[in-house]
Coordinates of C-alpha atoms in Angstrom, one line a residue:
M1 CA -85.4 -123.0 115.9
R2 CA -83.5 -120.8 113.1
L3 CA -79.9 -121.2 115.4
L4 CA -80.5 -125.3 114.3
P5 CA -79.6 -124.5 110.8
V6 CA -76.4 -122.3 111.4
A7 CA -74.8 -125.2 114.2
V8 CA -75.6 -128.0 112.2
A9 CA -74.0 -126.4 108.9
A10 CA -71.2 -125.2 111.0
G11 CA -70.7 -129.0 111.6
V12 CA -70.6 -130.4 108.3
L13 CA -68.0 -127.5 107.5
V14 CA -65.8 -129.3 110.5
Q15 CA -66.2 -132.8 109.8
C16 CA -65.3 -131.9 106.1
R17 CA -61.9 -130.3 107.6
L18 CA -61.0 -132.9 109.9
A19 CA -61.7 -135.7 107.0
V20 CA -58.5 -134.5 105.4
L21 CA -56.2 -133.6 108.1
P22 CA -53.8 -136.3 109.7
G23 CA -55.1 -138.2 113.0
D24 CA -56.7 -141.1 114.0
G25 CA -59.7 -143.1 115.9
W26 CA -61.3 -140.1 117.6
V27 CA -61.4 -138.0 114.2
V28 CA -63.1 -140.9 112.6
A29 CA -65.6 -140.7 116.1
L30 CA -65.6 -137.1 115.7
S31 CA -66.8 -137.1 112.1
A32 CA -69.5 -139.7 112.8
L33 CA -70.7 -138.0 115.3
L34 CA -70.4 -134.7 113.2
L35 CA -72.7 -136.8 110.0
V36 CA -75.3 -137.8 112.4
L37 CA -76.1 -133.9 113.3
S38 CA -76.0 -133.4 109.8
G39 CA -78.7 -136.4 109.4
W40 CA -80.6 -134.6 111.9
A41 CA -80.4 -131.6 110.1
A42 CA -82.2 -133.3 107.8
V43 CA -84.6 -135.2 109.6
G44 CA -86.0 -131.5 110.8
Y45 CA -86.3 -130.5 107.6
V46 CA -88.9 -133.3 106.8
R47 CA -90.1 -132.0 110.1
H48 CA -90.7 -128.8 109.6
T49 CA -93.8 -129.6 107.0
R50 CA -97.0 -127.6 107.7
A51 CA -100.0 -129.2 109.0
D52 CA -102.0 -128.5 106.8
W53 CA -100.5 -129.6 103.7
E54 CA -101.9 -132.8 101.7
P55 CA -100.6 -136.5 102.5
L56 CA -98.9 -136.6 99.0
D57 CA -97.6 -133.0 99.7
R58 CA -96.0 -134.5 102.9
L59 CA -95.0 -137.9 101.3
R60 CA -93.2 -135.9 98.7
R61 CA -91.5 -133.3 101.8
V62 CA -90.1 -136.8 103.3
L63 CA -88.6 -138.1 100.2
D64 CA -86.9 -134.7 100.0
G65 CA -85.0 -134.9 103.3
A66 CA -84.3 -138.7 102.4
A67 CA -82.2 -137.3 99.2
V68 CA -80.6 -135.2 101.3
V69 CA -80.1 -137.3 104.1
G70 CA -78.5 -139.6 101.8
S71 CA -76.6 -137.4 100.0
L72 CA -75.2 -135.9 103.5
L73 CA -74.0 -139.8 103.9
L74 CA -72.0 -139.6 100.3
V75 CA -70.2 -137.0 100.7
A76 CA -69.6 -137.7 104.3
W77 CA -68.3 -142.0 103.8
P78 CA -65.0 -141.5 102.3
A79 CA -64.0 -139.8 105.4
V80 CA -65.1 -142.9 107.3
L81 CA -63.3 -145.3 105.3
S82 CA -59.8 -143.8 105.2
G83 CA -60.0 -143.1 109.1
G84 CA -59.4 -139.4 108.5
I85 CA -55.8 -140.3 107.7
A86 CA -55.5 -139.6 104.1
P87 CA -56.3 -136.8 102.5
L88 CA -59.6 -136.3 100.6
P89 CA -59.1 -135.3 96.3
L90 CA -60.0 -131.5 95.9
V91 CA -62.8 -132.0 93.7
A92 CA -64.3 -134.7 97.0
L93 CA -64.1 -131.3 99.4
L94 CA -65.1 -128.8 97.4
L95 CA -68.4 -131.1 96.8
Q96 CA -68.6 -131.6 100.3
F97 CA -68.5 -127.3 101.3
V98 CA -70.8 -127.5 98.6
A99 CA -73.3 -129.9 100.2
A100 CA -73.0 -128.7 103.9
A101 CA -74.3 -125.1 101.8
A102 CA -77.2 -126.9 100.4
T103 CA -78.3 -128.3 103.6
V104 CA -77.7 -124.2 105.4
L105 CA -80.4 -123.1 102.7
A106 CA -82.6 -126.2 102.5
L107 CA -83.1 -125.6 106.6
A108 CA -82.9 -121.2 106.5
T109 CA -84.5 -120.7 103.5
R110 CA -87.1 -121.6 101.0
W111 CA -84.9 -121.8 97.8
A112 CA -86.7 -124.7 96.4
P113 CA -83.8 -126.3 94.4
A114 CA -81.4 -126.6 97.6
P115 CA -83.3 -129.5 98.5
Y116 CA -81.5 -131.0 95.3
L117 CA -77.6 -129.2 95.8
P118 CA -76.9 -132.0 98.5
V119 CA -78.1 -135.2 96.1
V120 CA -75.2 -133.0 93.4
A121 CA -72.6 -132.6 95.5
G122 CA -73.5 -136.9 96.9
F123 CA -73.5 -138.1 94.0
G124 CA -70.3 -136.5 92.9
T125 CA -68.2 -137.3 95.7
A126 CA -68.8 -141.1 95.2
A127 CA -67.5 -140.5 91.4
T128 CA -64.8 -138.2 92.1
V129 CA -63.5 -141.3 95.4
Q130 CA -64.5 -144.0 92.8
A131 CA -61.9 -142.6 90.3
T132 CA -59.3 -142.2 92.5
T133 CA -59.3 -145.3 95.1
G134 CA -61.3 -147.2 93.1
G135 CA -64.1 -148.4 95.3
L136 CA -66.6 -147.1 98.2
G137 CA -67.4 -149.9 99.7
P138 CA -69.9 -152.4 100.5
V139 CA -72.3 -149.7 102.0
A140 CA -72.0 -147.3 99.8
P141 CA -73.3 -148.3 96.7
W142 CA -76.8 -148.8 99.2
L143 CA -76.7 -145.4 99.3
L144 CA -76.6 -145.1 95.9
L145 CA -79.1 -146.7 95.2
S146 CA -81.9 -145.6 98.1
V147 CA -81.0 -141.8 96.8
A148 CA -81.8 -142.7 93.4
S149 CA -84.8 -144.2 94.1
A150 CA -85.8 -141.6 96.8
I151 CA -85.2 -139.2 93.6
L152 CA -87.2 -141.6 91.5
A153 CA -90.0 -141.7 93.8
R154 CA -90.3 -138.4 94.1
Q155 CA -90.4 -137.5 90.3
F156 CA -93.4 -139.7 90.0
L157 CA -95.4 -138.1 92.9
G158 CA -94.7 -134.7 91.2
T159 CA -95.5 -135.6 87.4
R160 CA -99.0 -137.2 89.4
T161 CA -99.6 -134.2 91.4
N162 CA -99.0 -131.5 88.5
Q163 CA -101.4 -132.9 86.4
G164 CA -103.6 -132.9 89.2
L165 CA -103.2 -129.1 89.6
L166 CA -103.4 -129.1 86.1
R167 CA -106.4 -130.0 85.4
D168 CA -107.7 -128.1 89.1
L169 CA -106.6 -124.8 87.4
T170 CA -108.4 -125.7 83.9
K171 CA -111.5 -125.8 86.4
Q172 CA -111.2 -123.0 88.2
R173 CA -110.2 -121.1 85.4
A174 CA -113.8 -122.5 83.6
Q175 CA -115.4 -121.2 86.9
L176 CA -113.7 -118.1 86.7
A177 CA -114.8 -117.5 83.5
R178 CA -118.8 -118.3 84.0
Q179 CA -118.8 -116.4 87.0
A180 CA -117.1 -113.3 85.1
F181 CA -120.3 -112.5 82.9
L182 CA -123.0 -114.1 85.4
D183 CA -124.7 -111.9 87.9
P184 CA -124.4 -113.8 91.8
L185 CA -128.3 -113.1 92.4
T186 CA -130.9 -113.6 89.5
G187 CA -128.0 -116.3 87.8
L188 CA -128.6 -113.8 85.0
G189 CA -126.0 -112.5 82.6
N190 CA -123.5 -109.1 84.2
R191 CA -122.9 -106.0 81.9
A192 CA -120.3 -107.8 80.7
Q193 CA -122.0 -110.8 78.7
F194 CA -124.6 -107.6 77.1
A195 CA -121.4 -105.4 76.8
R196 CA -120.3 -108.8 74.5
H197 CA -123.4 -110.5 73.0
A198 CA -124.3 -107.2 71.9
A199 CA -121.2 -106.5 70.1
E200 CA -121.7 -109.7 68.4
A201 CA -125.9 -109.1 67.8
L202 CA -124.3 -105.4 66.0
E203 CA -121.5 -107.0 64.1
D204 CA -123.8 -110.1 62.6
A205 CA -127.0 -107.5 62.1
T206 CA -128.1 -106.6 58.4
P207 CA -129.6 -104.2 56.9
S208 CA -133.2 -105.5 56.6
T209 CA -133.0 -107.1 60.3
T210 CA -133.8 -105.3 63.7
T211 CA -131.6 -104.7 67.2
A212 CA -133.6 -103.5 70.0
V213 CA -132.1 -102.8 73.3
M214 CA -135.1 -102.5 76.6
V215 CA -133.9 -101.2 79.9
F216 CA -136.3 -102.0 82.7
D217 CA -136.0 -100.4 86.4
L218 CA -138.8 -101.9 89.4
D219 CA -141.0 -98.7 90.8
G220 CA -140.7 -98.3 94.4
F221 CA -138.2 -101.3 95.1
K222 CA -136.4 -99.0 97.6
Q223 CA -139.7 -99.0 99.4
V224 CA -139.3 -102.8 99.6
N225 CA -136.4 -103.5 101.1
D226 CA -136.6 -100.3 103.2
T227 CA -140.0 -102.3 104.5
W228 CA -140.0 -105.9 103.5
G229 CA -136.4 -106.1 104.0
H230 CA -133.1 -107.2 102.2
A231 CA -134.1 -110.9 101.7
A232 CA -137.6 -109.6 100.4
G233 CA -135.9 -107.0 98.2
D234 CA -133.5 -110.3 96.9
E235 CA -136.4 -112.6 96.4
L236 CA -137.9 -109.9 94.3
L237 CA -135.6 -109.2 92.2
R238 CA -134.5 -113.3 91.6
T239 CA -138.3 -113.4 90.7
A240 CA -137.4 -110.5 88.3
A241 CA -135.1 -112.1 86.5
E242 CA -137.0 -115.8 86.4
R243 CA -140.3 -113.8 85.0
L244 CA -137.7 -111.6 82.3
K245 CA -136.5 -114.8 81.0
A246 CA -139.6 -116.3 80.6
N247 CA -140.9 -114.1 77.9
V248 CA -137.9 -113.6 75.4
R249 CA -136.6 -116.1 73.1
A250 CA -134.1 -118.6 73.8
N251 CA -130.7 -116.3 71.5
D252 CA -132.4 -113.4 73.3
T253 CA -130.1 -111.8 76.3
V254 CA -131.1 -110.7 79.0
V255 CA -128.5 -109.6 82.3
R256 CA -128.6 -107.7 85.3
L257 CA -126.9 -104.0 85.4
G258 CA -127.0 -103.7 88.7
G259 CA -130.0 -103.0 91.7
D260 CA -133.0 -102.6 90.3
E261 CA -131.7 -102.4 86.8
F262 CA -132.3 -104.8 84.2
V263 CA -131.2 -104.7 80.5
V264 CA -132.7 -107.2 77.8
L265 CA -131.1 -107.9 74.1
L266 CA -133.5 -108.7 71.5
P267 CA -131.2 -109.0 68.5
R268 CA -133.1 -110.2 64.7
T269 CA -136.1 -108.7 66.3
S270 CA -139.0 -108.3 62.7
D271 CA -139.9 -104.9 63.2
V272 CA -140.2 -102.0 66.1
T273 CA -143.9 -103.4 66.7
T274 CA -142.3 -106.7 68.1
A275 CA -139.6 -105.5 70.6
E276 CA -142.7 -103.0 71.7
M277 CA -145.5 -106.1 73.1
V278 CA -142.4 -108.3 74.1
A279 CA -141.6 -105.7 76.2
E280 CA -145.8 -104.6 76.9
R281 CA -146.0 -109.1 77.6
I282 CA -143.0 -108.3 80.3
L283 CA -144.0 -105.7 82.3
A284 CA -147.6 -107.5 82.0
D285 CA -146.2 -110.6 84.3
L286 CA -144.0 -109.1 86.1
A287 CA -146.8 -106.6 87.8
Q288 CA -148.1 -110.2 88.7
P289 CA -148.4 -110.7 92.6
L290 CA -146.2 -112.9 94.6
V291 CA -145.8 -113.7 98.2
V292 CA -142.9 -113.0 99.6
A293 CA -142.0 -114.6 103.5
G294 CA -146.5 -114.6 103.5
T295 CA -146.5 -111.1 101.9
V296 CA -147.9 -110.3 98.9
L297 CA -146.2 -108.1 96.3
T298 CA -146.2 -106.7 93.3
I299 CA -143.1 -105.9 91.1
R300 CA -144.1 -103.0 89.2
A301 CA -142.0 -101.7 86.6
S302 CA -140.8 -99.4 83.8
A303 CA -139.4 -100.1 80.8
G304 CA -137.3 -97.6 77.6
L305 CA -137.3 -98.9 74.8
S306 CA -134.1 -98.9 71.8
V307 CA -133.7 -100.0 68.4
T308 CA -131.3 -99.6 65.3
E309 CA -131.9 -100.7 61.8
G310 CA -129.2 -103.4 60.9
G311 CA -125.6 -102.7 62.6
A312 CA -125.6 -98.4 62.5
A313 CA -125.9 -97.7 66.1
G314 CA -123.5 -98.8 68.8
I315 CA -124.0 -100.1 72.0
D316 CA -123.3 -97.2 74.0
Q317 CA -125.8 -95.0 71.7
L318 CA -128.4 -97.9 72.4
M319 CA -128.1 -97.6 75.8
R320 CA -128.2 -94.5 76.0
E321 CA -131.2 -94.2 74.2
A322 CA -132.5 -97.1 76.0
D323 CA -132.1 -94.5 79.3
Q324 CA -133.5 -91.8 78.0
A325 CA -136.8 -93.5 76.7
L326 CA -137.0 -94.9 80.6
Y327 CA -136.8 -91.3 82.1
S328 CA -140.0 -90.6 79.9
A329 CA -142.0 -93.7 80.9
K330 CA -141.3 -92.6 84.8
A331 CA -142.3 -89.1 83.9
A332 CA -145.4 -90.5 82.4
G333 CA -146.1 -92.1 85.7
K334 CA -144.4 -95.1 85.4
G335 CA -145.0 -98.8 85.1
V336 CA -145.1 -98.2 81.0
V337 CA -143.0 -98.9 78.3
R338 CA -141.6 -95.7 76.5
R339 CA -139.7 -95.7 72.7
Y340 CA -136.5 -93.5 72.7
D341 CA -137.8 -90.0 71.5
P342 CA -135.1 -88.0 69.7
V343 CA -137.0 -85.0 69.9
L344 CA -137.4 -85.4 73.8
Q345 CA -133.6 -86.5 73.9
A346 CA -132.8 -82.8 71.9
S347 CA -134.8 -81.0 74.2
E348 CA -132.9 -83.1 77.3
E349 CA -128.9 -82.4 75.9
Q350 CA -130.5 -78.3 76.0
R351 CA -131.2 -78.7 79.0
R352 CA -127.8 -80.4 80.1
R353 CA -126.4 -77.8 78.3
E354 CA -128.0 -75.0 80.0
A355 CA -127.2 -76.6 83.2
A356 CA -123.6 -76.2 82.7
E357 CA -123.3 -73.3 81.5
L358 CA -125.5 -71.9 84.4
W359 CA -123.0 -73.0 86.4
T360 CA -120.2 -71.3 84.5
A361 CA -122.7 -68.3 84.8
L362 CA -122.3 -68.5 88.6
E363 CA -119.0 -69.6 88.3
E364 CA -117.7 -66.7 86.5
E365 CA -120.3 -63.4 88.3
Q366 CA -122.2 -64.0 84.2
F367 CA -125.1 -62.3 85.9
E368 CA -126.0 -58.7 86.6
L369 CA -128.7 -56.5 88.0
H370 CA -131.4 -54.4 85.9
Y371 CA -133.8 -52.2 88.6
Q372 CA -138.0 -51.2 87.4
P373 CA -138.9 -48.0 89.0
I374 CA -141.6 -48.5 91.5
V375 CA -143.5 -45.1 90.8
D376 CA -146.1 -43.1 93.1
L377 CA -149.3 -42.6 91.2
D378 CA -149.8 -39.0 92.0
G379 CA -146.4 -37.7 90.9
E380 CA -144.9 -40.1 88.9
H381 CA -141.7 -39.9 90.5
T382 CA -139.8 -43.1 91.9
V383 CA -140.1 -44.3 95.2
G384 CA -138.9 -48.0 95.0
V385 CA -136.9 -50.1 93.0
E386 CA -137.5 -53.3 91.7
A387 CA -133.6 -55.8 91.3
L388 CA -134.2 -58.1 88.7
V389 CA -131.8 -60.7 88.0
R390 CA -130.3 -60.6 83.9
W391 CA -127.8 -63.0 82.5
N392 CA -125.5 -61.9 80.0
H393 CA -124.3 -65.0 77.7
P394 CA -121.3 -65.4 76.6
T395 CA -123.2 -66.2 72.9
R396 CA -126.5 -65.4 73.3
G397 CA -126.5 -61.9 75.0
L398 CA -128.5 -60.6 77.6
L399 CA -131.4 -62.9 78.7
G400 CA -134.2 -62.2 81.0
P401 CA -135.3 -63.8 84.3
V402 CA -137.5 -65.9 82.0
A403 CA -134.9 -67.8 80.1
F404 CA -132.8 -69.5 82.8
L405 CA -134.7 -69.3 86.5
D406 CA -136.6 -72.1 86.0
T407 CA -133.5 -74.2 85.2
A408 CA -131.9 -72.8 88.1
E409 CA -134.2 -73.3 90.5
T410 CA -134.7 -77.7 89.4
L411 CA -130.7 -76.9 89.6
G412 CA -131.0 -75.6 93.2
M413 CA -128.5 -73.0 92.5
L414 CA -131.4 -70.2 93.2
P415 CA -130.4 -70.2 97.6
R416 CA -126.6 -69.6 96.2
L417 CA -127.8 -66.8 93.1
G418 CA -130.8 -65.6 95.5
A419 CA -128.3 -64.3 98.1
W420 CA -125.2 -62.8 95.8
I421 CA -128.8 -61.1 94.0
L422 CA -129.8 -59.7 97.9
R423 CA -126.0 -58.6 99.2
E424 CA -125.3 -56.6 95.2
A425 CA -128.7 -55.2 95.3
C426 CA -128.2 -53.2 99.2
A427 CA -125.2 -52.6 98.5
Q428 CA -126.3 -50.8 95.5
A429 CA -129.2 -49.2 97.2
V430 CA -127.5 -48.0 100.0
G431 CA -125.3 -45.3 97.7
W432 CA -128.9 -44.6 96.1
Q433 CA -130.5 -43.9 99.0
A434 CA -128.1 -41.2 100.3
Q435 CA -129.0 -39.2 97.4
Q436 CA -132.7 -39.9 97.8
P437 CA -133.6 -41.1 101.1
G438 CA -136.6 -42.9 101.7
L439 CA -136.3 -44.6 98.6
E440 CA -137.4 -48.6 98.7
L441 CA -135.3 -51.6 97.4
N442 CA -137.5 -54.7 96.6
V443 CA -135.9 -58.2 95.9
N444 CA -137.7 -61.5 95.8
L445 CA -137.2 -64.7 97.3
S446 CA -137.0 -68.5 95.8
A447 CA -139.3 -71.3 96.6
S448 CA -135.6 -72.9 97.8
Q449 CA -134.9 -69.4 99.5
L450 CA -137.6 -69.9 101.8
A451 CA -136.9 -73.5 102.7
D452 CA -133.0 -72.5 103.5
P453 CA -132.9 -72.9 107.5
H454 CA -130.0 -70.4 107.1
L455 CA -132.5 -67.7 105.1
V456 CA -132.8 -65.7 108.8
E457 CA -129.3 -64.9 108.5
R458 CA -128.0 -64.6 105.4
V459 CA -130.6 -61.6 105.6
R460 CA -129.1 -60.5 108.9
E461 CA -125.1 -60.5 107.0
V462 CA -126.2 -58.7 104.7
L463 CA -128.3 -56.5 106.6
D464 CA -125.4 -55.7 108.9
D465 CA -122.6 -55.5 105.9
T466 CA -124.6 -53.3 103.7
G467 CA -125.5 -51.2 106.5
I468 CA -129.2 -50.9 104.4
D469 CA -131.6 -50.1 106.7
P470 CA -133.8 -52.8 107.0
A471 CA -137.3 -50.8 106.7
L472 CA -136.5 -49.6 103.7
L473 CA -135.9 -53.3 101.8
V474 CA -138.8 -55.4 100.8
L475 CA -138.5 -58.8 100.5
E476 CA -141.2 -60.6 97.7
L477 CA -142.6 -63.8 96.9
T478 CA -144.9 -65.7 95.4
E479 CA -148.8 -66.6 97.1
T480 CA -147.9 -69.9 95.2
V481 CA -144.5 -69.9 97.4
A482 CA -146.2 -68.9 100.5
L483 CA -148.9 -71.2 100.4
T484 CA -146.7 -74.7 99.7
D485 CA -146.3 -74.5 103.6
L486 CA -148.4 -71.6 105.2
I487 CA -147.1 -72.2 108.2
G488 CA -143.9 -72.6 107.6
S489 CA -143.5 -69.7 105.3
A490 CA -145.6 -67.8 108.6
E491 CA -142.9 -68.6 110.9
I492 CA -139.8 -67.9 108.4
L493 CA -141.5 -64.3 107.2
G494 CA -142.2 -63.6 110.9
A495 CA -138.7 -64.0 111.8
L496 CA -137.6 -62.0 109.0
K497 CA -139.9 -58.8 110.2
K498 CA -138.5 -59.5 113.6
L499 CA -135.1 -58.0 111.5
G500 CA -137.1 -55.1 110.5
V501 CA -137.7 -55.7 107.3
R502 CA -141.1 -55.7 105.0
I503 CA -142.6 -58.8 103.2
A504 CA -144.5 -58.3 99.9
L505 CA -146.8 -60.7 98.0
D506 CA -145.8 -61.0 94.7
D507 CA -148.7 -61.5 92.0
F508 CA -151.6 -61.1 94.3
G509 CA -154.8 -62.6 93.1
T510 CA -153.5 -65.5 91.0
G511 CA -153.8 -67.8 93.9
Y512 CA -157.2 -67.7 94.6
S513 CA -157.1 -69.8 97.5
S514 CA -154.5 -67.4 99.5
L515 CA -157.2 -65.3 100.2
S516 CA -158.7 -67.0 103.4
H517 CA -155.2 -67.0 104.2
L518 CA -154.0 -64.0 104.0
G519 CA -154.5 -63.2 107.7
A520 CA -152.1 -65.9 108.4
L521 CA -148.8 -64.4 106.7
P522 CA -147.1 -61.4 107.8
V523 CA -147.8 -59.4 104.5
D524 CA -146.8 -55.4 104.3
V525 CA -147.8 -55.6 100.6
V526 CA -149.6 -56.8 97.8
K527 CA -148.3 -56.8 94.0
I528 CA -151.5 -56.8 92.4
D529 CA -150.9 -58.9 89.7
R530 CA -150.6 -57.3 85.9
S531 CA -153.5 -60.1 84.6
F532 CA -155.9 -57.8 86.6
V533 CA -154.2 -54.2 85.3
Q534 CA -154.1 -55.8 81.8
A535 CA -158.1 -56.8 82.2
M536 CA -158.7 -53.0 83.5
D537 CA -159.7 -52.1 79.7
D538 CA -162.9 -53.8 80.3
S539 CA -165.3 -53.1 82.8
D540 CA -165.1 -56.5 84.4
G541 CA -162.2 -56.6 84.2
A542 CA -162.2 -52.7 86.0
T543 CA -164.6 -54.3 88.9
V544 CA -162.1 -57.1 89.2
A545 CA -159.6 -55.1 89.8
E546 CA -161.0 -52.9 92.0
A547 CA -161.9 -56.2 94.0
V548 CA -158.6 -57.4 94.4
L549 CA -157.7 -53.6 96.2
Q550 CA -160.1 -53.7 98.7
I551 CA -159.4 -57.0 100.4
A552 CA -155.6 -55.4 99.9
R553 CA -157.3 -52.6 101.9
T554 CA -159.2 -54.3 104.4
F555 CA -156.5 -56.7 105.5
G556 CA -154.5 -53.1 106.1
L557 CA -151.9 -53.7 103.1
A558 CA -150.5 -51.5 100.5
P559 CA -150.6 -52.2 97.0
V560 CA -148.7 -51.9 94.6
A561 CA -150.1 -52.4 90.7
E562 CA -147.9 -54.1 87.7
G563 CA -147.8 -54.4 84.7
V564 CA -149.5 -50.2 83.8
E565 CA -147.9 -50.0 80.3
D566 CA -150.8 -47.2 79.2
Q567 CA -151.7 -44.2 80.7
A568 CA -155.8 -44.7 80.7
Q569 CA -154.7 -47.9 83.0
A570 CA -152.4 -45.4 85.4
A571 CA -155.9 -42.8 85.2
R572 CA -158.5 -46.0 86.1
L573 CA -155.8 -47.0 89.0
R574 CA -155.7 -43.2 90.0
D575 CA -159.5 -44.0 89.9
L576 CA -159.4 -46.5 92.7
D577 CA -157.0 -44.9 94.5
C578 CA -154.0 -47.4 94.6
A579 CA -151.7 -45.2 94.8
Q580 CA -148.3 -46.7 93.5
A581 CA -147.4 -49.0 90.4
Q582 CA -144.8 -50.2 87.9
G583 CA -144.8 -51.0 84.6
F584 CA -143.5 -49.7 81.0
L585 CA -145.8 -46.9 81.1
F586 CA -143.4 -45.2 83.3
A587 CA -140.0 -46.9 82.9
R588 CA -137.9 -50.4 81.3
P589 CA -135.9 -52.5 83.9
M590 CA -131.9 -50.6 83.2
P591 CA -128.7 -51.2 84.3
A592 CA -127.8 -49.8 87.9
A593 CA -126.3 -46.9 86.1
D594 CA -129.4 -45.8 84.1
L595 CA -131.1 -45.5 87.0
G596 CA -128.1 -44.0 89.1
D597 CA -128.9 -41.0 86.7
L598 CA -132.7 -41.2 86.2
L599 CA -132.5 -41.0 90.3
V600 CA -130.4 -37.8 89.8
R601 CA -132.4 -36.3 87.0
Q602 CA -135.8 -36.5 89.0
N603 CA -133.8 -35.1 92.1
A604 CA -133.0 -32.0 89.8
G605 CA -136.7 -32.1 89.3
I606 CA -135.9 -32.8 85.3
A607 CA -138.6 -34.7 83.5
R608 CA -138.6 -38.2 82.8

């Protein structure tokens, strides 16, 4: 089909050329034949109409083709009248070439003005011939009338169509504008609508009015989707939306932010108590059972409330405060409403800052190790050390583990930090053990480290890389950590003991339930909690410490007393046959360099 426009265009050009050359009847016949081919090209322009176009679009296409055919006839008509003998004026010749080129454009391209160029050329040719020869014959006026009629009809249909298109576009724009502010599932407003209404409410607020924002989150919504399917979850969301709207005023705004989270904006509320009552009423209504797909479900939700007097607070601040209050409601057991608490917010901000600082500390290696000696009570000489991590904070100075370990555990940092502690301590201890053979190294394991499936492999790599004697490495874990999963702990600790390391149970005696499970854990050492050591000043406390030591001996475990602070406690432990201890009486945790000096003096026989 692409070759047809080229062939027809060539025919039209030849026709125009023959019209100005001398000749006889065969010239006229050839010209007429080429004219028919040109008409066929124009008809092809109409036939190439898309089948899925509307009737009016097809009619407009036909009228365009009719105008082109009539115009081509007007262009060629002077040649027919002259019989191909008399040359045409130069202007008419140029117009014929314009008509031919326009035919090519109309058929081969999508250029919109192309169909109208033959019309211009046709009228121009007719006007030129009329002016130079004085007549076009009886047929030409009818051709002119036909072309003009087709153009007028086309223009009329185009105007009507443009009006219809304008109406359709107006409706579509209105529909898109509504959809831009609506949630398609629930029919509530969306985040964009909430932002607009909230900005208007804060702008119109007076100093005596209260604006409240309430954030609702459905508790356990994921379980509903997982158990009953997403269709049930969608029905639950639609019901929640209806109940939210039923419990607010007409000028209040209820939107769905996404998922199972909804926000209610209460402009011009009388006071905070009123807003809290509205939130409580919504929670009570949401909790009413409903039947979804034959199953009775309940919508239990939690709510966070934030308020501002007048327009003092911005919408972003109100949303942050409402979210913070929602977290508090979740932490309080869910199903309740909580108002924003600035003290709690300050605490949360502090935790976020600490979390960011901890990650920075880990990346920039701001941690360092201190070591506390473990002594033999007979001669009070160092037989082992416990590695304790410290944070060399850039502004707060040296921080002990109490200041950051819990946060690090919550952030999931301890497997990585613990691996660094183990490797650093083992590398350091190898040098000390070369000076003092038999010196033991104690390193603590956290709960997240014990749950790490790669823990055994990591310990093996450290042993191989540092060359430390496994028998001189003692891995400590607390009773609480060990009893979280007794079977799992026993399995992991057993795998660690196969590497040759020893296992110590820290804070022994504080988790009393562990006494009945002690035999199930492959433990070598128990470290008696400092609370029992401190209680030895009382006769009953001494009895408890003695009982704990007796339990350790019953299970064949080596006891180490922690938190020894004075000579009386040390003497009492000697009387109870406790072989080893550690505490401030003997030495505080110290940097590696100081411990190295201590070991040098000890080995040289110099007093501490």
